Amino acid sequence: DITYGTNFKVLNNNLAKEQYVLTMCNSATPKDATVDATAPLKDGFVRKYFTVPLQSYGSDTSGNQGVFNVLGVTDRQAYISEWVSEPCMQKAHGCSAEMLSVGKSHGCNETLCAIVKPLGEKLQQIDSVDGYFRDYGDAESGLDFNPKTIAVHAYLDPHMLYRTEWVKFIAAFFNKEDVAQKYMDDQEKKWEESTAEGIAAGDT
């Protein structure tokens, strides 16, 4: 969920138990008390602060890559998962091996080991960008609390439209909520049309 304050917005990822306070660039970061008045920190949650829009980011999962493409923010992506399928992202790997992100396991196959040092390189990657998108929260990853990691659990949502709606969550980090809403409206329309066609054809 997302709540808007004066010069900031607050997102919660209930699965990761992480709260993200996104402060508009060139404005003062709100104090905890101010955030609490807008969106209280839930029990067991940790709070992270970001300045938006993110000027640089990385991702160690291919699951969010389509969203980055929809939002038009791949020009500021520093690290890309080895599992991406988009030709341009694969080309980026070919141009610079340093753009290859280290995955959740902190391990690597024979090819990756020639390029990165698993845990140390992972932390260096995260530290070098404004935000780092992952499929899981810090508590799930085996890493200590990291102020720059962002958990996106789209793959756990039980419906395709619910998974698609995570575009709104990611969009907030880039001030692209309008782009995300338009995309979501289009996807919902297509889903309704496809469902109606299936019903008309006798499919259930």
GROMACS .gro file of N, CA and C in nm, residues 35-202:
model
  504
   35VAL      N    1   0.661   1.079   0.981
   35VAL     CA    2   0.618   0.962   0.904
   35VAL      C    3   0.514   0.883   0.982
   36ASP      N    4   0.538   0.866   1.111
   36ASP     CA    5   0.444   0.790   1.194
   36ASP      C    6   0.305   0.852   1.192
   37ALA      N    7   0.298   0.984   1.185
   37ALA     CA    8   0.169   1.052   1.183
   37ALA      C    9   0.094   1.024   1.053
   38THR      N   10   0.169   0.993   0.948
   38THR     CA   11   0.109   0.964   0.817
   38THR      C   12   0.086   0.816   0.797
   39ALA      N   13   0.186   0.736   0.831
   39ALA     CA   14   0.179   0.590   0.813
   39ALA      C   15   0.261   0.524   0.924
   40PRO      N   16   0.199   0.492   1.036
   40PRO     CA   17   0.271   0.433   1.149
   40PRO      C   18   0.345   0.305   1.109
   41LEU      N   19   0.461   0.285   1.169
   41LEU     CA   20   0.539   0.165   1.143
   41LEU      C   21   0.471   0.047   1.213
   42LYS      N   22   0.441  -0.056   1.137
   42LYS     CA   23   0.372  -0.173   1.192
   42LYS      C   24   0.469  -0.256   1.277
   43ASP      N   25   0.413  -0.335   1.364
   43ASP     CA   26   0.493  -0.420   1.452
   43ASP      C   27   0.582  -0.514   1.371
   44GLY      N   28   0.709  -0.518   1.407
   44GLY     CA   29   0.801  -0.608   1.341
   44GLY      C   30   0.857  -0.557   1.209
   45PHE      N   31   0.816  -0.437   1.167
   45PHE     CA   32   0.862  -0.380   1.041
   45PHE      C   33   0.990  -0.299   1.062
   46VAL      N   34   1.069  -0.288   0.955
   46VAL     CA   35   1.184  -0.198   0.953
   46VAL      C   36   1.153  -0.086   0.854
   47ARG      N   37   1.215   0.028   0.876
   47ARG     CA   38   1.189   0.146   0.791
   47ARG      C   39   1.315   0.183   0.715
   48LYS      N   40   1.297   0.215   0.586
   48LYS     CA   41   1.408   0.256   0.501
   48LYS      C   42   1.372   0.387   0.432
   49TYR      N   43   1.472   0.472   0.413
   49TYR     CA   44   1.450   0.603   0.351
   49TYR      C   45   1.519   0.609   0.214
   50PHE      N   46   1.448   0.665   0.118
   50PHE     CA   47   1.502   0.685  -0.017
   50PHE      C   48   1.466   0.825  -0.066
   51THR      N   49   1.550   0.878  -0.153
   51THR     CA   50   1.518   1.002  -0.224
   51THR      C   51   1.473   0.965  -0.364
   52VAL      N   52   1.359   1.020  -0.406
   52VAL     CA   53   1.304   0.984  -0.537
   52VAL      C   54   1.291   1.108  -0.626
   53PRO      N   55   1.301   1.085  -0.758
   53PRO     CA   56   1.316   0.955  -0.823
   53PRO      C   57   1.457   0.899  -0.807
   54LEU      N   58   1.467   0.765  -0.799
   54LEU     CA   59   1.598   0.703  -0.792
   54LEU      C   60   1.678   0.741  -0.916
   55GLN      N   61   1.802   0.778  -0.894
   55GLN     CA   62   1.889   0.815  -1.006
   55GLN      C   63   1.971   0.697  -1.057
   56SER      N   64   1.983   0.594  -0.973
   56SER     CA   65   2.052   0.472  -1.012
   56SER      C   66   1.995   0.356  -0.932
   57TYR      N   67   1.994   0.239  -0.991
   57TYR     CA   68   1.941   0.123  -0.921
   57TYR      C   69   1.996  -0.004  -0.983
   58GLY      N   70   1.982  -0.112  -0.910
   58GLY     CA   71   2.019  -0.243  -0.959
   58GLY      C   72   1.908  -0.341  -0.930
   59SER      N   73   1.916  -0.460  -0.989
   59SER     CA   74   1.818  -0.565  -0.963
   59SER      C   75   1.886  -0.699  -0.982
   60ASP      N   76   1.867  -0.790  -0.885
   60ASP     CA   77   1.927  -0.922  -0.900
   60ASP      C   78   1.824  -1.027  -0.941
   61THR      N   79   1.709  -0.980  -0.992
   61THR     CA   80   1.605  -1.070  -1.039
   61THR      C   81   1.555  -1.026  -1.176
   62SER      N   82   1.514  -1.122  -1.257
   62SER     CA   83   1.459  -1.088  -1.388
   62SER      C   84   1.310  -1.057  -1.380
   63GLY      N   85   1.248  -1.088  -1.265
   63GLY     CA   86   1.104  -1.071  -1.252
   63GLY      C   87   1.054  -0.929  -1.267
   64ASN      N   88   1.137  -0.831  -1.233
   64ASN     CA   89   1.094  -0.691  -1.239
   64ASN      C   90   1.138  -0.621  -1.367
   65GLN      N   91   1.213  -0.690  -1.451
   65GLN     CA   92   1.271  -0.623  -1.567
   65GLN      C   93   1.165  -0.567  -1.661
   66GLY      N   94   1.056  -0.641  -1.680
   66GLY     CA   95   0.949  -0.592  -1.766
   66GLY      C   96   0.889  -0.463  -1.713
   67VAL      N   97   0.881  -0.451  -1.580
   67VAL     CA   98   0.827  -0.330  -1.519
   67VAL      C   99   0.920  -0.212  -1.545
   68PHE      N  100   1.050  -0.233  -1.531
   68PHE     CA  101   1.145  -0.126  -1.558
   68PHE      C  102   1.131  -0.078  -1.703
   69ASN      N  103   1.107  -0.173  -1.792
   69ASN     CA  104   1.088  -0.137  -1.934
   69ASN      C  105   0.962  -0.052  -1.952
   70VAL      N  106   0.853  -0.095  -1.889
   70VAL     CA  107   0.727  -0.022  -1.899
   70VAL      C  108   0.743   0.120  -1.848
   71LEU      N  109   0.816   0.136  -1.739
   71LEU     CA  110   0.833   0.268  -1.678
   71LEU      C  111   0.937   0.353  -1.750
   72GLY      N  112   1.015   0.292  -1.837
   72GLY     CA  113   1.115   0.368  -1.912
   72GLY      C  114   1.232   0.415  -1.827
   73VAL      N  115   1.280   0.329  -1.737
   73VAL     CA  116   1.387   0.370  -1.647
   73VAL      C  117   1.513   0.284  -1.661
   74THR      N  118   1.522   0.206  -1.766
   74THR     CA  119   1.639   0.119  -1.781
   74THR      C  120   1.767   0.197  -1.809
   75ASP      N  121   1.754   0.325  -1.845
   75ASP     CA  122   1.873   0.406  -1.871
   75ASP      C  123   1.954   0.432  -1.745
   76ARG      N  124   1.895   0.410  -1.628
   76ARG     CA  125   1.966   0.433  -1.503
   76ARG      C  126   1.991   0.303  -1.426
   77GLN      N  127   1.976   0.190  -1.494
   77GLN     CA  128   1.995   0.059  -1.431
   77GLN      C  129   2.141   0.019  -1.436
   78ALA      N  130   2.201   0.001  -1.320
   78ALA     CA  131   2.344  -0.030  -1.313
   78ALA      C  132   2.372  -0.179  -1.314
   79TYR      N  133   2.281  -0.259  -1.255
   79TYR     CA  134   2.304  -0.403  -1.244
   79TYR      C  135   2.182  -0.480  -1.293
   80ILE      N  136   2.206  -0.584  -1.371
   80ILE     CA  137   2.101  -0.658  -1.439
   80ILE      C  138   2.118  -0.807  -1.411
   81SER      N  139   2.008  -0.876  -1.386
   81SER     CA  140   2.012  -1.019  -1.360
   81SER      C  141   2.062  -1.096  -1.482
   82GLU      N  142   2.132  -1.205  -1.456
   82GLU     CA  143   2.178  -1.290  -1.565
   82GLU      C  144   2.062  -1.359  -1.636
   83TRP      N  145   1.943  -1.360  -1.572
   83TRP     CA  146   1.830  -1.435  -1.627
   83TRP      C  147   1.738  -1.350  -1.713
   84VAL      N  148   1.770  -1.225  -1.737
   84VAL     CA  149   1.682  -1.142  -1.821
   84VAL      C  150   1.678  -1.196  -1.963
   85SER      N  151   1.563  -1.180  -2.027
   85SER     CA  152   1.547  -1.231  -2.164
   85SER      C  153   1.547  -1.121  -2.269
   86GLU      N  154   1.527  -0.995  -2.227
   86GLU     CA  155   1.521  -0.886  -2.324
   86GLU      C  156   1.655  -0.871  -2.397
   87PRO      N  157   1.651  -0.862  -2.529
   87PRO     CA  158   1.774  -0.851  -2.608
   87PRO      C  159   1.865  -0.736  -2.565
   88CYS      N  160   1.806  -0.620  -2.535
   88CYS     CA  161   1.889  -0.505  -2.498
   88CYS      C  162   1.963  -0.529  -2.367
   89MET      N  163   1.897  -0.596  -2.273
   89MET     CA  164   1.960  -0.624  -2.145
   89MET      C  165   2.069  -0.731  -2.161
   90GLN      N  166   2.044  -0.829  -2.246
   90GLN     CA  167   2.146  -0.929  -2.276
   90GLN      C  168   2.267  -0.864  -2.344
   91LYS      N  169   2.239  -0.769  -2.430
   91LYS     CA  170   2.346  -0.695  -2.497
   91LYS      C  171   2.429  -0.617  -2.396
   92ALA      N  172   2.362  -0.561  -2.295
   92ALA     CA  173   2.433  -0.485  -2.192
   92ALA      C  174   2.533  -0.575  -2.120
   93HIS      N  175   2.493  -0.699  -2.093
   93HIS     CA  176   2.586  -0.793  -2.031
   93HIS      C  177   2.708  -0.815  -2.118
   94GLY      N  178   2.684  -0.823  -2.248
   94GLY     CA  179   2.795  -0.843  -2.340
   94GLY      C  180   2.888  -0.723  -2.347
   95CYS      N  181   2.832  -0.605  -2.327
   95CYS     CA  182   2.912  -0.483  -2.334
   95CYS      C  183   2.993  -0.461  -2.207
   96SER      N  184   2.934  -0.500  -2.092
   96SER     CA  185   3.003  -0.478  -1.966
   96SER      C  186   2.968  -0.588  -1.867
   97ALA      N  187   3.065  -0.672  -1.837
   97ALA     CA  188   3.043  -0.780  -1.741
   97ALA      C  189   3.015  -0.725  -1.602
   98GLU      N  190   3.054  -0.601  -1.576
   98GLU     CA  191   3.033  -0.541  -1.444
   98GLU      C  192   2.885  -0.515  -1.416
   99MET      N  193   2.801  -0.519  -1.520
   99MET     CA  194   2.658  -0.496  -1.501
   99MET      C  195   2.585  -0.621  -1.453
  100LEU      N  196   2.652  -0.733  -1.449
  100LEU     CA  197   2.591  -0.858  -1.406
  100LEU      C  198   2.571  -0.857  -1.256
  101SER      N  199   2.445  -0.870  -1.214
  101SER     CA  200   2.417  -0.868  -1.070
  101SER      C  201   2.444  -1.003  -1.007
  102VAL      N  202   2.474  -1.001  -0.878
  102VAL     CA  203   2.494  -1.123  -0.802
  102VAL      C  204   2.361  -1.163  -0.742
  103GLY      N  205   2.325  -1.291  -0.752
  103GLY     CA  206   2.194  -1.336  -0.710
  103GLY      C  207   2.180  -1.362  -0.561
  104LYS      N  208   2.062  -1.412  -0.523
  104LYS     CA  209   2.024  -1.431  -0.383
  104LYS      C  210   2.118  -1.525  -0.309
  105SER      N  211   2.163  -1.631  -0.376
  105SER     CA  212   2.238  -1.734  -0.307
  105SER      C  213   2.378  -1.691  -0.267
  106HIS      N  214   2.424  -1.578  -0.321
  106HIS     CA  215   2.560  -1.530  -0.301
  106HIS      C  216   2.661  -1.626  -0.363
  107GLY      N  217   2.612  -1.724  -0.435
  107GLY     CA  218   2.698  -1.821  -0.502
  107GLY      C  219   2.711  -1.784  -0.648
  108CYS      N  220   2.777  -1.867  -0.725
  108CYS     CA  221   2.791  -1.836  -0.866
  108CYS      C  222   2.829  -1.962  -0.940
  109ASN      N  223   2.792  -1.966  -1.068
  109ASN     CA  224   2.835  -2.078  -1.148
  109ASN      C  225   2.975  -2.050  -1.202
  110GLU      N  226   3.027  -2.138  -1.285
  110GLU     CA  227   3.165  -2.125  -1.330
  110GLU      C  228   3.189  -1.993  -1.402
  111THR      N  229   3.091  -1.952  -1.483
  111THR     CA  230   3.106  -1.826  -1.558
  111THR      C  231   3.103  -1.706  -1.464
  112LEU      N  232   3.005  -1.705  -1.373
  112LEU     CA  233   2.990  -1.592  -1.282
  112LEU      C  234   3.110  -1.577  -1.189
  113CYS      N  235   3.165  -1.690  -1.144
  113CYS     CA  236   3.276  -1.683  -1.050
  113CYS      C  237   3.399  -1.615  -1.110
  114ALA      N  238   3.407  -1.616  -1.240
  114ALA     CA  239   3.520  -1.550  -1.306
  114ALA      C  240   3.501  -1.400  -1.308
  115ILE      N  241   3.379  -1.354  -1.275
  115ILE     CA  242   3.347  -1.212  -1.287
  115ILE      C  243   3.329  -1.146  -1.152
  116VAL      N  244   3.266  -1.214  -1.056
  116VAL     CA  245   3.231  -1.151  -0.929
  116VAL      C  246   3.280  -1.231  -0.810
  117LYS      N  247   3.297  -1.163  -0.699
  117LYS     CA  248   3.323  -1.226  -0.570
  117LYS      C  249   3.190  -1.223  -0.495
  118PRO      N  250   3.125  -1.337  -0.475
  118PRO     CA  251   2.984  -1.342  -0.437
  118PRO      C  252   2.935  -1.242  -0.332
  119LEU      N  253   2.964  -1.261  -0.205
  119LEU     CA  254   2.903  -1.175  -0.103
  119LEU      C  255   2.961  -1.035  -0.102
  120GLY      N  256   3.093  -1.024  -0.109
  120GLY     CA  257   3.154  -0.892  -0.110
  120GLY      C  258   3.110  -0.809  -0.228
  121GLU      N  259   3.102  -0.872  -0.345
  121GLU     CA  260   3.059  -0.800  -0.465
  121GLU      C  261   2.913  -0.760  -0.454
  122LYS      N  262   2.830  -0.847  -0.396
  122LYS     CA  263   2.689  -0.815  -0.379
  122LYS      C  264   2.673  -0.688  -0.296
  123LEU      N  265   2.741  -0.681  -0.184
  123LEU     CA  266   2.730  -0.564  -0.098
  123LEU      C  267   2.785  -0.439  -0.165
  124GLN      N  268   2.890  -0.455  -0.244
  124GLN     CA  269   2.945  -0.341  -0.319
  124GLN      C  270   2.845  -0.291  -0.421
  125GLN      N  271   2.779  -0.383  -0.488
  125GLN     CA  272   2.678  -0.344  -0.587
  125GLN      C  273   2.565  -0.266  -0.521
  126ILE      N  274   2.514  -0.318  -0.412
  126ILE     CA  275   2.404  -0.252  -0.342
  126ILE      C  276   2.446  -0.114  -0.294
  127ASP      N  277   2.566  -0.103  -0.242
  127ASP     CA  278   2.614   0.024  -0.187
  127ASP      C  279   2.636   0.130  -0.294
  128SER      N  280   2.659   0.088  -0.418
  128SER     CA  281   2.695   0.182  -0.524
  128SER      C  282   2.576   0.247  -0.594
  129VAL      N  283   2.453   0.204  -0.560
  129VAL     CA  284   2.334   0.259  -0.625
  129VAL      C  285   2.239   0.319  -0.522
  130ASP      N  286   2.137   0.390  -0.571
  130ASP     CA  287   2.040   0.452  -0.480
  130ASP      C  288   1.939   0.351  -0.426
  131GLY      N  289   1.914   0.244  -0.502
  131GLY     CA  290   1.819   0.142  -0.460
  131GLY      C  291   1.848   0.012  -0.530
  132TYR      N  292   1.817  -0.101  -0.464
  132TYR     CA  293   1.847  -0.232  -0.521
  132TYR      C  294   1.725  -0.322  -0.504
  133PHE      N  295   1.661  -0.357  -0.616
  133PHE     CA  296   1.537  -0.434  -0.614
  133PHE      C  297   1.566  -0.584  -0.607
  134ARG      N  298   1.489  -0.652  -0.518
  134ARG     CA  299   1.507  -0.795  -0.500
  134ARG      C  300   1.371  -0.863  -0.487
  135ASP      N  301   1.369  -0.996  -0.495
  135ASP     CA  302   1.246  -1.073  -0.481
  135ASP      C  303   1.208  -1.096  -0.336
  136TYR      N  304   1.285  -1.047  -0.241
  136TYR     CA  305   1.268  -1.084  -0.102
  136TYR      C  306   1.326  -0.974  -0.014
  137GLY      N  307   1.287  -0.977   0.111
  137GLY     CA  308   1.337  -0.879   0.206
  137GLY      C  309   1.468  -0.922   0.269
  138ASP      N  310   1.527  -0.833   0.345
  138ASP     CA  311   1.656  -0.863   0.408
  138ASP      C  312   1.648  -0.986   0.498
  139ALA      N  313   1.539  -0.999   0.572
  139ALA     CA  314   1.527  -1.110   0.666
  139ALA      C  315   1.523  -1.244   0.592
  140GLU      N  316   1.475  -1.244   0.468
  140GLU     CA  317   1.466  -1.367   0.390
  140GLU      C  318   1.595  -1.400   0.316
  141SER      N  319   1.680  -1.300   0.298
  141SER     CA  320   1.795  -1.316   0.209
  141SER      C  321   1.922  -1.363   0.278
  142GLY      N  322   1.924  -1.356   0.411
  142GLY     CA  323   2.045  -1.392   0.481
  142GLY      C  324   2.139  -1.275   0.499
  143LEU      N  325   2.104  -1.159   0.442
  143LEU     CA  326   2.182  -1.039   0.463
  143LEU      C  327   2.133  -0.966   0.587
  144ASP      N  328   2.221  -0.890   0.649
  144ASP     CA  329   2.177  -0.802   0.756
  144ASP      C  330   2.093  -0.690   0.697
  145PHE      N  331   2.028  -0.613   0.784
  145PHE     CA  332   1.950  -0.499   0.738
  145PHE      C  333   2.033  -0.413   0.643
  146ASN      N  334   1.977  -0.383   0.528
  146ASN     CA  335   2.046  -0.297   0.432
  146ASN      C  336   1.951  -0.185   0.391
  147PRO      N  337   1.991  -0.058   0.410
  147PRO     CA  338   1.900   0.053   0.384
  147PRO      C  339   1.867   0.075   0.237
  148LYS      N  340   1.936   0.007   0.147
  148LYS     CA  341   1.914   0.032   0.004
  148LYS      C  342   1.837  -0.077  -0.069
  149THR      N  343   1.810  -0.190  -0.003
  149THR     CA  344   1.739  -0.297  -0.071
  149THR      C  345   1.588  -0.275  -0.066
  150ILE      N  346   1.521  -0.317  -0.174
  150ILE     CA  347   1.377  -0.298  -0.190
  150ILE      C  348   1.317  -0.433  -0.227
  151ALA      N  349   1.225  -0.482  -0.147
  151ALA     CA  350   1.164  -0.613  -0.170
  151ALA      C  351   1.039  -0.601  -0.256
  152VAL      N  352   1.032  -0.682  -0.361
  152VAL     CA  353   0.916  -0.685  -0.450
  152VAL      C  354   0.870  -0.831  -0.459
  153HIS      N  355   0.755  -0.861  -0.401
  153HIS     CA  356   0.706  -0.999  -0.395
  153HIS      C  357   0.599  -1.028  -0.500
  154ALA      N  358   0.611  -0.970  -0.617
  154ALA     CA  359   0.510  -0.989  -0.720
  154ALA      C  360   0.487  -1.136  -0.752
  155TYR      N  361   0.593  -1.214  -0.752
  155TYR     CA  362   0.582  -1.354  -0.792
  155TYR      C  363   0.497  -1.438  -0.696
  156LEU      N  364   0.471  -1.386  -0.577
  156LEU     CA  365   0.391  -1.460  -0.479
  156LEU      C  366   0.242  -1.427  -0.487
  157ASP      N  367   0.205  -1.325  -0.564
  157ASP     CA  368   0.064  -1.290  -0.574
  157ASP      C  369  -0.010  -1.398  -0.652
  158PRO      N  370  -0.133  -1.432  -0.611
  158PRO     CA  371  -0.203  -1.547  -0.667
  158PRO      C  372  -0.278  -1.523  -0.799
  159HIS      N  373  -0.273  -1.403  -0.852
  159HIS     CA  374  -0.349  -1.372  -0.973
  159HIS      C  375  -0.261  -1.288  -1.065
  160MET      N  376  -0.272  -1.310  -1.195
  160MET     CA  377  -0.187  -1.238  -1.289
  160MET      C  378  -0.203  -1.088  -1.281
  161LEU      N  379  -0.327  -1.041  -1.261
  161LEU     CA  380  -0.348  -0.897  -1.251
  161LEU      C  381  -0.288  -0.842  -1.122
  162TYR      N  382  -0.293  -0.921  -1.015
  162TYR     CA  383  -0.233  -0.876  -0.890
  162TYR      C  384  -0.082  -0.863  -0.907
  163ARG      N  385  -0.023  -0.957  -0.978
  163ARG     CA  386   0.121  -0.950  -1.003
  163ARG      C  387   0.153  -0.825  -1.087
  164THR      N  388   0.070  -0.800  -1.185
  164THR     CA  389   0.091  -0.684  -1.272
  164THR      C  390   0.083  -0.555  -1.193
  165GLU      N  391  -0.002  -0.552  -1.092
  165GLU     CA  392  -0.026  -0.429  -1.016
  165GLU      C  393   0.096  -0.384  -0.937
  166TRP      N  394   0.194  -0.473  -0.920
  166TRP     CA  395   0.317  -0.431  -0.853
  166TRP      C  396   0.391  -0.324  -0.933
  167VAL      N  397   0.350  -0.301  -1.056
  167VAL     CA  398   0.409  -0.191  -1.134
  167VAL      C  399   0.388  -0.059  -1.062
  168LYS      N  400   0.276  -0.047  -0.989
  168LYS     CA  401   0.249   0.076  -0.914
  168LYS      C  402   0.348   0.092  -0.799
  169PHE      N  403   0.381  -0.017  -0.735
  169PHE     CA  404   0.476  -0.016  -0.624
  169PHE      C  405   0.613   0.032  -0.672
  170ILE      N  406   0.663  -0.030  -0.777
  170ILE     CA  407   0.795   0.006  -0.830
  170ILE      C  408   0.793   0.148  -0.886
  171ALA      N  409   0.683   0.185  -0.949
  171ALA     CA  410   0.673   0.318  -1.010
  171ALA      C  411   0.692   0.430  -0.909
  172ALA      N  412   0.649   0.408  -0.785
  172ALA     CA  413   0.659   0.512  -0.683
  172ALA      C  414   0.803   0.553  -0.659
  173PHE      N  415   0.897   0.461  -0.679
  173PHE     CA  416   1.039   0.493  -0.658
  173PHE      C  417   1.096   0.581  -0.769
  174PHE      N  418   1.021   0.596  -0.877
  174PHE     CA  419   1.066   0.677  -0.989
  174PHE      C  420   0.971   0.793  -1.019
  175ASN      N  421   0.871   0.814  -0.932
  175ASN     CA  422   0.768   0.917  -0.954
  175ASN      C  423   0.696   0.895  -1.087
  176LYS      N  424   0.669   0.768  -1.116
  176LYS     CA  425   0.604   0.731  -1.242
  176LYS      C  426   0.467   0.669  -1.218
  177GLU      N  427   0.400   0.713  -1.112
  177GLU     CA  428   0.269   0.656  -1.081
  177GLU      C  429   0.170   0.673  -1.194
  178ASP      N  430   0.177   0.785  -1.266
  178ASP     CA  431   0.083   0.807  -1.376
  178ASP      C  432   0.105   0.706  -1.488
  179VAL      N  433   0.231   0.676  -1.517
  179VAL     CA  434   0.263   0.577  -1.621
  179VAL      C  435   0.213   0.440  -1.578
  180ALA      N  436   0.234   0.407  -1.452
  180ALA     CA  437   0.192   0.277  -1.401
  180ALA      C  438   0.041   0.263  -1.403
  181GLN      N  439  -0.030   0.370  -1.366
  181GLN     CA  440  -0.176   0.363  -1.363
  181GLN      C  441  -0.232   0.343  -1.503
  182LYS      N  442  -0.177   0.413  -1.601
  182LYS     CA  443  -0.224   0.397  -1.739
  182LYS      C  444  -0.198   0.255  -1.787
  183TYR      N  445  -0.079   0.204  -1.757
  183TYR     CA  446  -0.046   0.067  -1.798
  183TYR      C  447  -0.142  -0.032  -1.733
  184MET      N  448  -0.168  -0.012  -1.604
  184MET     CA  449  -0.257  -0.102  -1.532
  184MET      C  450  -0.399  -0.096  -1.588
  185ASP      N  451  -0.446   0.023  -1.621
  185ASP     CA  452  -0.579   0.037  -1.680
  185ASP      C  453  -0.589  -0.040  -1.811
  186ASP      N  454  -0.483  -0.030  -1.892
  186ASP     CA  455  -0.480  -0.101  -2.020
  186ASP      C  456  -0.481  -0.252  -1.999
  187GLN      N  457  -0.404  -0.299  -1.901
  187GLN     CA  458  -0.397  -0.442  -1.876
  187GLN      C  459  -0.529  -0.497  -1.822
  188GLU      N  460  -0.596  -0.419  -1.738
  188GLU     CA  461  -0.725  -0.462  -1.685
  188GLU      C  462  -0.829  -0.471  -1.796
  189LYS      N  463  -0.824  -0.375  -1.887
  189LYS     CA  464  -0.917  -0.377  -2.001
  189LYS      C  465  -0.893  -0.500  -2.087
  190LYS      N  466  -0.767  -0.529  -2.115
  190LYS     CA  467  -0.734  -0.647  -2.197
  190LYS      C  468  -0.777  -0.775  -2.127
  191TRP      N  469  -0.760  -0.779  -1.995
  191TRP     CA  470  -0.798  -0.897  -1.920
  191TRP      C  471  -0.949  -0.919  -1.927
  192GLU      N  472  -1.024  -0.811  -1.910
  192GLU     CA  473  -1.170  -0.821  -1.916
  192GLU      C  474  -1.216  -0.865  -2.054
  193GLU      N  475  -1.152  -0.812  -2.158
  193GLU     CA  476  -1.189  -0.849  -2.294
  193GLU      C  477  -1.158  -0.996  -2.321
  194SER      N  478  -1.041  -1.042  -2.274
  194SER     CA  479  -1.002  -1.182  -2.294
  194SER      C  480  -1.095  -1.275  -2.217
  195THR      N  481  -1.133  -1.234  -2.096
  195THR     CA  482  -1.224  -1.315  -2.016
  195THR      C  483  -1.361  -1.326  -2.084
  196ALA      N  484  -1.409  -1.214  -2.135
  196ALA     CA  485  -1.539  -1.213  -2.203
  196ALA      C  486  -1.536  -1.302  -2.327
  197GLU      N  487  -1.425  -1.297  -2.401
  197GLU     CA  488  -1.413  -1.382  -2.520
  197GLU      C  489  -1.413  -1.529  -2.483
  198GLY      N  490  -1.344  -1.561  -2.371
  198GLY     CA  491  -1.340  -1.699  -2.326
  198GLY      C  492  -1.478  -1.749  -2.285
  199ILE      N  493  -1.553  -1.667  -2.215
  199ILE     CA  494  -1.687  -1.704  -2.172
  199ILE      C  495  -1.777  -1.723  -2.293
  200ALA      N  496  -1.765  -1.632  -2.390
  200ALA     CA  497  -1.847  -1.639  -2.511
  200ALA      C  498  -1.816  -1.765  -2.591
  201ALA      N  499  -1.691  -1.810  -2.582
  201ALA     CA  500  -1.650  -1.929  -2.657
  201ALA      C  501  -1.684  -2.058  -2.581
  202GLY      N  502  -1.737  -2.041  -2.460
  202GLY     CA  503  -1.775  -2.158  -2.381
  202GLY      C  504  -1.665  -2.208  -2.290
   0.00000   0.00000   0.00000
